[in-house]
mmCIF file of C-alpha atoms in Angstrom:
data_model
loop_
_atom_site.group_PDB
_atom_site.id
_atom_site.type_symbol
_atom_site.label_atom_id
_atom_site.label_comp_id
_atom_site.label_asym_id
_atom_site.label_seq_id
_atom_site.Cartn_x
_atom_site.Cartn_y
_atom_site.Cartn_z
ATOM 1 C CA MET Q 86 58.957 134.368 92.459
ATOM 2 C CA GLU Q 87 57.677 131.214 94.165
ATOM 3 C CA ARG Q 88 54.423 131.000 92.225
ATOM 4 C CA VAL Q 89 54.225 127.243 92.729
ATOM 5 C CA LEU Q 90 55.836 127.176 96.222
ATOM 6 C CA GLY Q 91 54.800 123.971 97.991
ATOM 7 C CA SER Q 92 53.157 122.414 94.997
ATOM 8 C CA THR Q 93 54.183 119.083 93.420
ATOM 9 C CA ALA Q 94 54.853 118.758 89.720
ATOM 10 C CA LEU Q 95 55.552 115.954 87.286
ATOM 11 C CA VAL Q 96 57.400 116.889 84.016
ATOM 12 C CA VAL Q 97 57.023 114.132 81.416
ATOM 13 C CA GLY Q 98 59.892 114.476 78.979
ATOM 14 C CA GLY Q 99 61.891 116.491 81.316
ATOM 15 C CA GLY Q 100 65.196 114.777 80.656
ATOM 16 C CA ALA Q 101 65.452 115.840 76.996
ATOM 17 C CA ALA Q 102 68.549 117.835 76.256
ATOM 18 C CA GLY Q 103 68.703 120.355 73.426
ATOM 19 C CA PRO Q 104 71.390 122.917 72.622
ATOM 20 C CA PRO Q 105 72.746 125.082 75.433
ATOM 21 C CA CYS Q 106 71.119 128.405 76.110
ATOM 22 C CA PRO Q 107 73.057 131.341 74.643
ATOM 23 C CA GLY Q 108 76.140 131.722 76.814
ATOM 24 C CA GLY Q 109 75.433 128.593 78.672
ATOM 25 C CA THR Q 110 77.161 125.140 78.750
ATOM 26 C CA VAL Q 111 74.251 122.892 79.932
ATOM 27 C CA ALA Q 112 72.214 121.177 77.267
ATOM 28 C CA MET Q 113 68.746 122.720 77.634
ATOM 29 C CA GLY Q 114 65.602 121.129 76.123
ATOM 30 C CA ASN Q 115 62.118 122.465 76.774
ATOM 31 C CA GLY Q 116 61.236 119.867 79.355
ATOM 32 C CA ARG Q 117 64.455 120.373 81.267
ATOM 33 C CA ALA Q 118 63.906 124.170 81.218
ATOM 34 C CA ILE Q 119 60.366 123.726 82.525
ATOM 35 C CA ALA Q 120 61.443 121.348 85.321
ATOM 36 C CA LEU Q 121 64.240 123.718 86.380
ATOM 37 C CA ARG Q 122 61.826 126.741 86.471
ATOM 38 C CA LEU Q 123 59.273 124.807 88.513
ATOM 39 C CA ALA Q 124 61.960 123.872 91.055
ATOM 40 C CA GLU Q 125 63.286 127.427 91.069
ATOM 41 C CA GLU Q 126 59.735 128.688 91.782
ATOM 42 C CA GLY Q 127 59.452 126.405 94.812
ATOM 43 C CA ALA Q 128 57.784 123.183 93.529
ATOM 44 C CA ARG Q 129 58.836 119.687 94.374
ATOM 45 C CA VAL Q 130 59.484 118.157 90.976
ATOM 46 C CA ALA Q 131 59.476 114.649 89.522
ATOM 47 C CA VAL Q 132 61.047 114.300 86.074
ATOM 48 C CA SER Q 133 60.224 111.371 83.775
ATOM 49 C CA ASP Q 134 61.861 110.530 80.473
ATOM 50 C CA ILE Q 135 62.290 107.515 78.251
ATOM 51 C CA ASP Q 136 66.015 108.095 79.018
ATOM 52 C CA LEU Q 137 66.488 107.723 82.742
ATOM 53 C CA ALA Q 138 70.007 109.227 82.628
ATOM 54 C CA GLY Q 139 68.528 112.389 81.145
ATOM 55 C CA ALA Q 140 65.939 112.580 83.838
ATOM 56 C CA GLU Q 141 68.632 112.042 86.481
ATOM 57 C CA GLU Q 142 70.756 114.812 84.973
ATOM 58 C CA THR Q 143 67.829 117.253 85.156
ATOM 59 C CA VAL Q 144 67.213 116.338 88.793
ATOM 60 C CA GLY Q 145 70.882 116.897 89.507
ATOM 61 C CA LEU Q 146 70.652 120.290 87.925
ATOM 62 C CA MET Q 147 67.616 121.128 90.057
ATOM 63 C CA GLY Q 148 69.581 120.131 93.204
ATOM 64 C CA GLY Q 149 67.099 117.382 94.005
ATOM 65 C CA GLY Q 150 63.786 115.857 93.041
ATOM 66 C CA LEU Q 151 62.751 112.550 91.666
ATOM 67 C CA ALA Q 152 63.896 110.925 88.351
ATOM 68 C CA LEU Q 153 61.710 108.265 86.811
ATOM 69 C CA GLU Q 154 62.020 106.213 83.626
ATOM 70 C CA GLY Q 155 58.926 106.004 81.469
ATOM 71 C CA ASP Q 156 57.928 105.866 77.834
ATOM 72 C CA ALA Q 157 55.052 108.360 77.212
ATOM 73 C CA GLY Q 158 54.009 106.149 74.246
ATOM 74 C CA ASP Q 159 53.147 103.307 76.633
ATOM 75 C CA ALA Q 160 49.928 103.724 78.633
ATOM 76 C CA GLU Q 161 50.928 101.390 81.398
ATOM 77 C CA ALA Q 162 54.338 103.143 81.790
ATOM 78 C CA CYS Q 163 52.463 106.454 82.079
ATOM 79 C CA ARG Q 164 50.228 105.065 84.886
ATOM 80 C CA ARG Q 165 53.318 103.733 86.648
ATOM 81 C CA VAL Q 166 55.146 107.043 86.455
ATOM 82 C CA VAL Q 167 52.231 108.917 87.927
ATOM 83 C CA ALA Q 168 51.787 106.327 90.677
ATOM 84 C CA ASP Q 169 55.505 106.388 91.528
ATOM 85 C CA ALA Q 170 55.597 110.197 91.557
ATOM 86 C CA GLU Q 171 52.536 110.387 93.831
ATOM 87 C CA ALA Q 172 53.977 107.640 96.108
ATOM 88 C CA ALA Q 173 57.211 109.571 96.561
ATOM 89 C CA LEU Q 174 56.020 113.191 96.551
ATOM 90 C CA GLY Q 175 52.272 113.134 97.242
ATOM 91 C CA HIS Q 176 49.382 114.489 95.298
ATOM 92 C CA LEU Q 177 50.324 116.078 91.944
ATOM 93 C CA ASP Q 178 49.276 119.654 91.445
ATOM 94 C CA VAL Q 179 50.963 120.150 88.108
ATOM 95 C CA VAL Q 180 51.588 117.756 85.222
ATOM 96 C CA VAL Q 181 53.485 118.948 82.145
ATOM 97 C CA CYS Q 182 53.439 116.570 79.182
ATOM 98 C CA ASN Q 183 56.435 117.822 77.212
ATOM 99 C CA VAL Q 184 56.571 114.906 74.658
ATOM 100 C CA GLY Q 185 55.699 114.262 71.143
ATOM 101 C CA ILE Q 186 54.752 110.912 69.677
ATOM 102 C CA SER Q 187 54.925 110.703 65.933
ATOM 103 C CA SER Q 188 53.031 108.320 63.658
ATOM 104 C CA TRP Q 189 56.077 107.786 61.487
ATOM 105 C CA GLN Q 190 58.197 106.525 64.401
ATOM 106 C CA LYS Q 191 58.067 102.858 65.305
ATOM 107 C CA ILE Q 192 56.903 102.474 68.933
#
């Protein structure tokens, strides 16, 4: 449908893999699904995740884009991810923060 054609997006937490969609074989977490849909709709997409390999896998499934490593629980890492995405892709039109930070988890 190309609703975001020509826009630039950053999906934080886009490397997370969940169970495959029904009938599918690719692990599909919410962030990954969002990144894939943005790319399908015509956006240039950067994907960040605490797990760089997961971000790279999402970018590979999109057929291109930018994979970045960053911990959303670290303010400096967040600033770096945004700066790196903007340096590579230009101004960000869309930012999706698909992460959760829990108080019971050691950060």
